[in-house]
Tab-separated table of C-alpha atoms (C1' of nucleotides) in Angstrom:
chain	number	residue	atom	x	y	z
Z	1	MET	CA	11.563	-9.656	-19.956
Z	2	THR	CA	15.087	-9.090	-21.202
Z	3	PRO	CA	16.778	-6.657	-18.820
Z	4	PRO	CA	17.686	-3.566	-20.870
Z	5	LYS	CA	21.395	-3.560	-21.684
Z	6	THR	CA	22.137	-0.004	-20.579
Z	7	ASP	CA	21.827	2.119	-23.775
Z	8	PRO	CA	22.387	5.343	-21.865
Z	9	ALA	CA	21.823	7.841	-24.697
Z	10	PRO	CA	20.645	5.542	-27.439
Z	11	ASP	CA	19.464	6.900	-30.757
Z	12	GLY	CA	20.590	10.290	-31.897
Z	13	ALA	CA	18.820	10.679	-35.195
Z	14	LEU	CA	16.212	7.976	-34.819
Z	15	ALA	CA	14.581	9.787	-31.941
Z	16	THR	CA	13.343	12.529	-34.253
Z	17	ASP	CA	12.250	10.257	-37.081
Z	18	LEU	CA	8.498	10.246	-37.636
Z	19	GLY	CA	8.389	6.871	-39.339
Z	20	TRP	CA	10.450	5.409	-36.545
Z	21	ALA	CA	8.125	6.869	-33.933
Z	22	ILE	CA	5.018	5.623	-35.693
Z	23	ARG	CA	6.490	2.187	-36.079
Z	24	LEU	CA	7.524	1.970	-32.456
Z	25	VAL	CA	4.270	3.325	-31.095
Z	26	SER	CA	2.317	1.012	-33.328
Z	27	THR	CA	4.324	-1.977	-32.167
Z	28	ALA	CA	4.153	-0.928	-28.559
Z	29	PHE	CA	0.413	-0.491	-28.738
Z	30	ALA	CA	0.042	-3.905	-30.315
Z	31	GLY	CA	2.082	-5.230	-27.415
Z	32	VAL	CA	0.084	-3.693	-24.607
Z	33	ALA	CA	-3.201	-4.448	-26.370
Z	34	ALA	CA	-2.344	-8.050	-27.185
Z	35	ASP	CA	-3.705	-9.439	-23.934
Z	36	SER	CA	-6.925	-7.485	-24.298
Z	37	VAL	CA	-7.782	-9.076	-27.627
Z	38	ALA	CA	-5.949	-12.360	-27.165
Z	39	ASP	CA	-9.035	-14.502	-26.604
Z	40	LEU	CA	-11.119	-12.644	-29.175
Z	41	PRO	CA	-11.625	-14.518	-32.455
Z	42	GLY	CA	-9.496	-12.745	-35.038
Z	43	GLY	CA	-7.620	-10.788	-32.396
Z	44	ALA	CA	-7.255	-7.093	-33.119
Z	45	ARG	CA	-9.162	-7.462	-36.363
Z	46	GLY	CA	-12.066	-9.100	-34.638
Z	47	TYR	CA	-12.152	-6.123	-32.326
Z	48	LEU	CA	-12.181	-3.659	-35.219
Z	49	VAL	CA	-15.077	-5.503	-36.818
Z	50	LEU	CA	-17.089	-5.519	-33.602
Z	51	VAL	CA	-16.503	-1.804	-33.121
Z	52	ALA	CA	-17.590	-1.088	-36.672
Z	53	LEU	CA	-20.733	-3.174	-36.208
Z	54	ALA	CA	-21.654	-1.647	-32.870
Z	55	THR	CA	-23.179	1.448	-34.456
Z	56	GLY	CA	-25.137	2.151	-37.614
Z	57	GLU	CA	-26.933	-0.055	-40.065
Z	58	PRO	CA	-25.793	-3.647	-40.693
Z	59	PRO	CA	-23.273	-3.372	-43.531
Z	60	SER	CA	-22.474	-5.864	-46.246
Z	61	GLN	CA	-19.249	-7.786	-45.884
Z	62	LEU	CA	-17.648	-5.705	-48.576
Z	63	ALA	CA	-18.684	-2.413	-47.021
Z	64	LEU	CA	-17.402	-3.676	-43.693
Z	65	ALA	CA	-14.111	-4.722	-45.254
Z	66	ARG	CA	-13.671	-1.253	-46.718
Z	67	GLN	CA	-14.553	0.399	-43.439
Z	68	VAL	CA	-11.902	-1.443	-41.454
Z	69	SER	CA	-9.396	-1.501	-44.314
Z	70	LEU	CA	-9.237	-5.238	-44.797
Z	71	ASP	CA	-9.307	-7.373	-47.885
Z	72	ARG	CA	-12.667	-9.001	-48.558
Z	73	THR	CA	-11.077	-12.447	-48.666
Z	74	VAL	CA	-9.793	-12.170	-45.112
Z	75	MET	CA	-13.155	-10.763	-44.072
Z	76	THR	CA	-14.706	-14.086	-44.977
Z	77	TYR	CA	-12.395	-16.007	-42.650
Z	78	LEU	CA	-12.739	-13.423	-39.930
Z	79	LEU	CA	-16.528	-13.438	-39.979
Z	80	ASP	CA	-16.592	-17.235	-40.112
Z	81	ASP	CA	-14.590	-17.230	-36.917
Z	82	LEU	CA	-16.643	-14.550	-35.206
Z	83	GLU	CA	-19.886	-16.229	-36.237
Z	84	ALA	CA	-18.714	-19.596	-34.932
Z	85	HIS	CA	-18.294	-17.909	-31.547
Z	86	GLU	CA	-21.708	-16.258	-31.921
Z	87	LEU	CA	-20.341	-12.740	-31.673
Z	88	ILE	CA	-21.794	-11.762	-35.043
Z	89	SER	CA	-24.419	-13.170	-37.367
Z	90	ARG	CA	-25.010	-13.029	-41.095
Z	91	ARG	CA	-28.294	-12.859	-42.918
Z	92	PRO	CA	-29.171	-12.378	-46.573
Z	93	ASP	CA	-29.779	-8.836	-47.703
Z	94	PRO	CA	-33.412	-8.742	-48.899
Z	95	ARG	CA	-32.572	-6.052	-51.436
Z	96	ASP	CA	-29.583	-7.787	-53.000
Z	97	ARG	CA	-29.409	-11.523	-52.853
Z	98	ARG	CA	-25.686	-11.536	-53.582
Z	99	ALA	CA	-24.923	-9.649	-50.389
Z	100	ARG	CA	-25.134	-10.622	-46.735
Z	101	GLN	CA	-25.782	-8.250	-43.880
Z	102	VAL	CA	-23.496	-8.535	-40.885
Z	103	LEU	CA	-24.923	-7.961	-37.402
Z	104	ILE	CA	-23.360	-7.920	-33.971
Z	105	THR	CA	-25.048	-10.190	-31.443
Z	106	GLU	CA	-25.871	-9.384	-27.830
Z	107	SER	CA	-23.041	-11.656	-26.832
Z	108	GLY	CA	-20.831	-9.714	-29.212
Z	109	ARG	CA	-21.745	-6.432	-27.561
Z	110	GLU	CA	-20.888	-7.823	-24.159
Z	111	ARG	CA	-17.504	-9.039	-25.307
Z	112	LEU	CA	-16.880	-5.717	-26.994
Z	113	ALA	CA	-17.588	-3.860	-23.774
Z	114	GLN	CA	-15.161	-6.085	-21.873
Z	115	VAL	CA	-12.421	-5.671	-24.455
Z	116	ARG	CA	-12.916	-1.923	-24.585
Z	117	LYS	CA	-12.462	-1.640	-20.854
Z	118	SER	CA	-9.322	-3.710	-21.007
Z	119	LEU	CA	-8.016	-1.708	-23.960
Z	120	ALA	CA	-8.550	1.566	-22.146
Z	121	ALA	CA	-6.230	0.332	-19.420
Z	122	ALA	CA	-3.688	-0.726	-22.023
Z	123	GLU	CA	-3.799	2.697	-23.646
Z	124	ASN	CA	-3.165	4.339	-20.328
Z	125	ARG	CA	-0.131	2.131	-19.833
Z	126	LEU	CA	1.204	3.226	-23.190
Z	127	LEU	CA	0.590	6.931	-22.569
Z	128	VAL	CA	1.705	6.896	-18.959
Z	129	ASP	CA	4.386	9.545	-19.521
Z	130	LEU	CA	1.932	12.012	-21.037
Z	131	SER	CA	-0.276	14.369	-19.106
Z	132	ALA	CA	-4.021	14.039	-19.549
Z	133	GLY	CA	-4.051	17.048	-21.813
Z	134	GLU	CA	-1.184	15.763	-23.917
Z	135	ALA	CA	-2.811	12.363	-24.243
Z	136	ASP	CA	-5.955	14.053	-25.495
Z	137	GLN	CA	-3.956	16.107	-27.962
Z	138	LEU	CA	-2.284	12.991	-29.276
Z	139	ARG	CA	-5.611	11.202	-29.679
Z	140	THR	CA	-7.116	14.139	-31.492
Z	141	LEU	CA	-4.196	14.671	-33.833
Z	142	LEU	CA	-3.870	10.978	-34.623
Z	143	SER	CA	-7.562	10.708	-35.312
Z	144	ARG	CA	-7.456	13.630	-37.674
Z	145	VAL	CA	-4.544	12.198	-39.604
Z	146	ALA	CA	-6.204	8.797	-39.620
Z	147	GLN	CA	-9.437	10.170	-41.015
Z	148	THR	CA	-7.595	12.089	-43.682
Z	149	ALA	CA	-5.666	8.978	-44.594
Z	150	HIS	CA	-8.796	6.859	-44.681
Z	151	ARG	CA	-10.714	9.382	-46.751
Z	152	GLU	CA	-7.877	9.850	-49.202
Z	153	SER	CA	-7.589	6.101	-49.642
Z	154	LEU	CA	-3.942	6.354	-48.802
Z	155	GLY	CA	-3.879	2.869	-47.444
Z	156	PRO	CA	-7.245	1.077	-47.459
Z	157	THR	CA	-6.209	-1.959	-49.457
Z	158	GLU	CA	-4.042	-3.864	-47.057
Z	159	ASP	CA	-2.530	-3.652	-43.630
Z	160	CYS	CA	0.673	-4.165	-41.741
Y	1	MET	CA	-6.724	4.132	-57.153
Y	2	THR	CA	-10.195	2.899	-56.237
Y	3	PRO	CA	-12.572	5.852	-56.303
Y	4	PRO	CA	-13.999	6.226	-52.764
Y	5	LYS	CA	-17.513	4.861	-52.560
Y	6	THR	CA	-19.139	7.846	-50.835
Y	7	ASP	CA	-19.122	6.968	-47.081
Y	8	PRO	CA	-20.546	10.345	-46.093
Y	9	ALA	CA	-20.317	9.982	-42.296
Y	10	PRO	CA	-18.426	6.758	-42.030
Y	11	ASP	CA	-17.331	5.443	-38.677
Y	12	GLY	CA	-19.102	6.562	-35.571
Y	13	ALA	CA	-17.149	4.828	-32.870
Y	14	LEU	CA	-14.048	3.930	-34.835
Y	15	ALA	CA	-13.157	7.577	-35.286
Y	16	THR	CA	-12.356	7.930	-31.597
Y	17	ASP	CA	-10.520	4.627	-31.236
Y	18	LEU	CA	-6.824	5.059	-30.473
Y	19	GLY	CA	-5.796	1.642	-31.718
Y	20	TRP	CA	-7.727	2.230	-34.898
Y	21	ALA	CA	-6.070	5.600	-35.391
Y	22	ILE	CA	-2.608	4.208	-34.792
Y	23	ARG	CA	-3.237	1.355	-37.175
Y	24	LEU	CA	-4.547	3.607	-39.898
Y	25	VAL	CA	-1.818	6.197	-39.526
Y	26	SER	CA	0.806	3.499	-39.481
Y	27	THR	CA	-0.606	1.937	-42.649
Y	28	ALA	CA	-1.026	5.276	-44.333
Y	29	PHE	CA	2.523	6.263	-43.518
Y	30	ALA	CA	3.794	2.974	-44.885
Y	31	GLY	CA	1.809	3.750	-48.017
Y	32	VAL	CA	3.141	7.227	-48.638
Y	33	ALA	CA	6.664	6.183	-47.659
Y	34	ALA	CA	6.691	3.050	-49.792
Y	35	ASP	CA	7.966	4.776	-52.891
Y	36	SER	CA	10.707	6.516	-50.947
Y	37	VAL	CA	12.225	3.265	-49.736
Y	38	ALA	CA	11.104	1.032	-52.575
Y	39	ASP	CA	14.505	0.701	-54.224
Y	40	LEU	CA	16.394	0.563	-50.947
Y	41	PRO	CA	17.643	-2.914	-49.985
Y	42	GLY	CA	15.465	-4.064	-47.108
Y	43	GLY	CA	12.954	-1.290	-47.690
Y	44	ALA	CA	11.859	0.526	-44.545
Y	45	ARG	CA	14.141	-1.614	-42.431
Y	46	GLY	CA	17.105	-0.804	-44.538
Y	47	TYR	CA	16.333	2.832	-43.979
Y	48	LEU	CA	16.127	2.400	-40.221
Y	49	VAL	CA	19.493	0.677	-40.193
Y	50	LEU	CA	21.119	3.422	-42.243
Y	51	VAL	CA	19.693	6.082	-39.944
Y	52	ALA	CA	20.974	4.245	-36.898
Y	53	LEU	CA	24.427	3.901	-38.450
Y	54	ALA	CA	24.638	7.514	-39.565
Y	55	THR	CA	25.618	8.752	-36.113
Y	56	GLY	CA	27.692	7.410	-33.277
Y	57	GLU	CA	30.182	4.575	-33.019
Y	58	PRO	CA	29.916	1.520	-35.269
Y	59	PRO	CA	27.727	-0.897	-33.326
Y	60	SER	CA	27.771	-4.664	-33.330
Y	61	GLN	CA	25.012	-6.394	-35.245
Y	62	LEU	CA	23.294	-7.335	-32.035
Y	63	ALA	CA	23.423	-3.813	-30.633
Y	64	LEU	CA	22.105	-2.546	-33.941
Y	65	ALA	CA	19.288	-5.090	-33.905
Y	66	ARG	CA	18.274	-3.952	-30.437
Y	67	GLN	CA	18.425	-0.317	-31.441
Y	68	VAL	CA	16.052	-0.700	-34.357
Y	69	SER	CA	13.925	-3.363	-32.656
Y	70	LEU	CA	14.637	-6.206	-35.025
Y	71	ASP	CA	15.495	-9.804	-34.417
Y	72	ARG	CA	19.170	-10.622	-34.846
Y	73	THR	CA	18.373	-13.311	-37.399
Y	74	VAL	CA	16.693	-10.856	-39.757
Y	75	MET	CA	19.540	-8.424	-39.162
Y	76	THR	CA	21.859	-10.922	-40.810
Y	77	TYR	CA	19.788	-11.019	-44.017
Y	78	LEU	CA	19.281	-7.298	-43.974
Y	79	LEU	CA	22.955	-6.496	-43.611
Y	80	ASP	CA	23.860	-9.066	-46.272
Y	81	ASP	CA	21.567	-7.214	-48.632
Y	82	LEU	CA	22.809	-3.762	-47.690
Y	83	GLU	CA	26.412	-4.885	-47.918
Y	84	ALA	CA	25.862	-6.423	-51.352
Y	85	HIS	CA	24.738	-2.985	-52.494
Y	86	GLU	CA	27.734	-1.397	-50.766
Y	87	LEU	CA	25.619	0.766	-48.503
Y	88	ILE	CA	27.178	-0.681	-45.351
Y	89	SER	CA	30.283	-2.685	-44.548
Y	90	ARG	CA	31.216	-5.127	-41.827
Y	91	ARG	CA	34.574	-5.574	-40.168
Y	92	PRO	CA	35.713	-7.681	-37.240
Y	93	ASP	CA	35.678	-6.025	-33.853
Y	94	PRO	CA	39.310	-6.003	-32.681
Y	95	ARG	CA	38.193	-6.254	-29.062
Y	96	ASP	CA	35.854	-9.219	-29.500
Y	97	ARG	CA	36.474	-11.584	-32.309
Y	98	ARG	CA	32.936	-12.959	-32.130
Y	99	ALA	CA	31.454	-9.588	-33.022
Y	100	ARG	CA	31.437	-7.557	-36.205
Y	101	GLN	CA	31.244	-3.802	-36.407
Y	102	VAL	CA	28.764	-2.355	-38.871
Y	103	LEU	CA	29.638	0.836	-40.727
Y	104	ILE	CA	27.761	2.968	-43.189
Y	105	THR	CA	29.631	3.683	-46.426
Y	106	GLU	CA	29.851	6.981	-48.249
Y	107	SER	CA	27.493	5.578	-50.822
Y	108	GLY	CA	25.173	4.651	-47.963
Y	109	ARG	CA	25.188	8.199	-46.663
Y	110	GLU	CA	24.309	9.527	-50.070
Y	111	ARG	CA	21.398	7.148	-50.452
Y	112	LEU	CA	20.247	7.971	-46.957
Y	113	ALA	CA	20.208	11.684	-47.772
Y	114	GLN	CA	18.123	11.026	-50.885
Y	115	VAL	CA	15.658	8.834	-49.047
Y	116	ARG	CA	15.342	11.327	-46.226
Y	117	LYS	CA	14.459	14.081	-48.622
Y	118	SER	CA	11.859	11.912	-50.285
Y	119	LEU	CA	10.473	10.812	-46.917
Y	120	ALA	CA	10.101	14.387	-45.753
Y	121	ALA	CA	7.831	15.026	-48.719
Y	122	ALA	CA	5.856	11.885	-47.939
Y	123	GLU	CA	5.397	12.987	-44.333
Y	124	ASN	CA	4.096	16.316	-45.487
Y	125	ARG	CA	1.564	14.569	-47.673
Y	126	LEU	CA	0.374	12.555	-44.710
Y	127	LEU	CA	0.128	15.560	-42.399
Y	128	VAL	CA	-1.320	17.909	-44.982
Y	129	ASP	CA	-4.427	18.645	-42.927
Y	130	LEU	CA	-2.439	19.692	-39.867
Y	131	SER	CA	-0.997	23.116	-39.278
Y	132	ALA	CA	2.745	23.398	-38.851
Y	133	GLY	CA	2.331	23.742	-35.108
Y	134	GLU	CA	0.044	20.740	-34.891
Y	135	ALA	CA	2.393	18.641	-36.969
Y	136	ASP	CA	5.205	19.535	-34.588
Y	137	GLN	CA	3.053	18.642	-31.608
Y	138	LEU	CA	2.243	15.289	-33.138
Y	139	ARG	CA	5.903	14.566	-33.842
Y	140	THR	CA	6.893	15.504	-30.325
Y	141	LEU	CA	4.162	13.502	-28.623
Y	142	LEU	CA	4.733	10.446	-30.787
Y	143	SER	CA	8.466	10.586	-30.167
Y	144	ARG	CA	7.937	10.766	-26.429
Y	145	VAL	CA	5.612	7.791	-26.442
Y	146	ALA	CA	7.983	5.921	-28.751
Y	147	GLN	CA	10.968	6.547	-26.501
Y	148	THR	CA	9.024	5.446	-23.476
Y	149	ALA	CA	7.941	2.311	-25.276
Y	150	HIS	CA	11.456	1.591	-26.444
Y	151	ARG	CA	12.966	2.174	-23.026
Y	152	GLU	CA	10.360	0.064	-21.276
Y	153	SER	CA	10.980	-2.761	-23.713
Y	154	LEU	CA	7.311	-2.816	-24.473
Y	155	GLY	CA	7.945	-4.082	-27.954
Y	156	PRO	CA	11.600	-4.442	-28.891
Y	157	THR	CA	11.507	-8.093	-29.889
Y	158	GLU	CA	9.537	-8.036	-33.096
Y	159	ASP	CA	7.531	-5.790	-35.335
Y	160	CYS	CA	4.296	-5.572	-37.245
I	1	DT	C1'	-20.456	-7.364	-68.034
I	2	DA	C1'	-19.871	-6.109	-63.128
I	3	DT	C1'	-20.352	-7.255	-58.229
I	4	DT	C1'	-20.741	-10.150	-53.699
I	5	DG	C1'	-18.987	-13.678	-51.376
I	6	DT	C1'	-16.193	-17.919	-51.193
I	7	DT	C1'	-12.346	-20.972	-51.861
I	8	DA	C1'	-7.642	-22.591	-53.259
I	9	DT	C1'	-2.864	-21.736	-54.356
I	10	DA	C1'	1.538	-19.582	-54.007
I	11	DC	C1'	4.374	-16.552	-51.825
I	12	DT	C1'	6.400	-13.681	-48.145
I	13	DC	C1'	7.561	-13.072	-43.658
I	14	DT	C1'	8.658	-14.418	-39.107
I	15	DA	C1'	9.723	-17.330	-35.228
I	16	DT	C1'	12.402	-21.236	-33.528
I	17	DA	C1'	15.984	-23.838	-33.109
I	18	DA	C1'	20.330	-25.483	-34.243
I	19	DC	C1'	25.201	-24.727	-35.273
I	20	DT	C1'	30.151	-22.220	-35.206
I	21	DA	C1'	33.428	-19.521	-33.169
I	22	DT	C1'	34.695	-17.116	-29.680
I	23	DA	C1'	34.564	-15.321	-24.656
U	1	DT	C1'	28.541	-21.720	-19.603
U	2	DA	C1'	27.197	-17.672	-22.201
U	3	DT	C1'	27.399	-14.694	-26.253
U	4	DA	C1'	27.754	-12.971	-31.549
U	5	DG	C1'	26.630	-14.297	-35.781
U	6	DT	C1'	24.805	-17.507	-39.220
U	7	DT	C1'	21.796	-20.841	-41.344
U	8	DA	C1'	17.751	-24.000	-41.984
U	9	DT	C1'	13.110	-25.385	-41.080
U	10	DA	C1'	8.318	-24.781	-40.119
U	11	DG	C1'	4.477	-21.966	-39.492
U	12	DA	C1'	1.441	-17.909	-39.928
U	13	DG	C1'	-0.239	-14.383	-42.771
U	14	DT	C1'	-1.116	-12.353	-47.184
U	15	DA	C1'	-2.067	-11.610	-52.049
U	16	DT	C1'	-3.746	-13.491	-56.301
U	17	DA	C1'	-6.640	-15.711	-59.007
U	18	DA	C1'	-10.428	-18.423	-59.886
U	19	DC	C1'	-15.193	-19.698	-59.031
U	20	DA	C1'	-20.585	-19.505	-58.227
U	21	DA	C1'	-24.529	-16.694	-57.663
U	22	DT	C1'	-26.753	-12.560	-58.651
U	23	DA	C1'	-27.332	-7.813	-60.531
DNA sequence: TATTGTTATACTCTATAACTATA
DNA sequence: TATAGTTATAGAGTATAACAATA
């Protein structure tokens, strides 16, 4: 929107800073992906929950919260919202009456498919300057680091 | 802190999700880097400002805000804090009496060097499962995407 | 006593808009 | 009229703690 104000050779040292790059890429991705998840209850978090629910056994809310690295208190709000829009449903766990199983609905799967398609386009916009091979490399490397981080519990408690 | 609760083969679809990976890596990096910037005024943002000031001509606050992708209103608070700790200084721009030039102090350079050293160790912790070559690839690819994003103004207004 | 889910409170952060002083 | 910097206000988002039900 704002026409760039020249900046011919902008950041000398910042350009090689990993934290800087992560921050910028993260922000930029959030930007290009915003439209894709804009009308989804809970936004990006709602998307993460739907993805997590799309495969495997119906988890408890707590297990789900751990899987997507969210606090269990925000999971309550998030699921309330998603359930109100009939994208997920909750039912009591027959084995443990404290817990509730979370399931994705058919409607939820349809919305997920739509959002995924839209997100794929957004990703391509973000990675437009990379070749197909480089984009794949980046995905692979990021995923590996992410899985390490998740496994090591380097940051599962909160988010940014 | 919390002992991982098994999760033998955790996320089927999430593992290949780029947004998920970016989010997790971003959070994990913030986690490992937190200690490094904990005692720095403004935390991670203070660091970014010091890095940006370490090279080149003293910028105006607005130019600095654009460079590190922060709003100019938060730049005021941030610089107040950094100046109170004598890590930066402000002086009037002789060419434009509305503007103020921002300079890093000697003390600021020393702190920056300390933080950088500590951050390098944190980065290594995050990338521990990657080979040296892979880590370099990741840095390079992320930087390229970040520079594209920054240039395209895909997300310069705010942050996460 | 510990755990699952829920709710309420306080706090932090950010966005928005106003204001000044210059240009 | 537009811009650089500052300040104040309101709103969103989060963490913390407390609570009820169950194990």
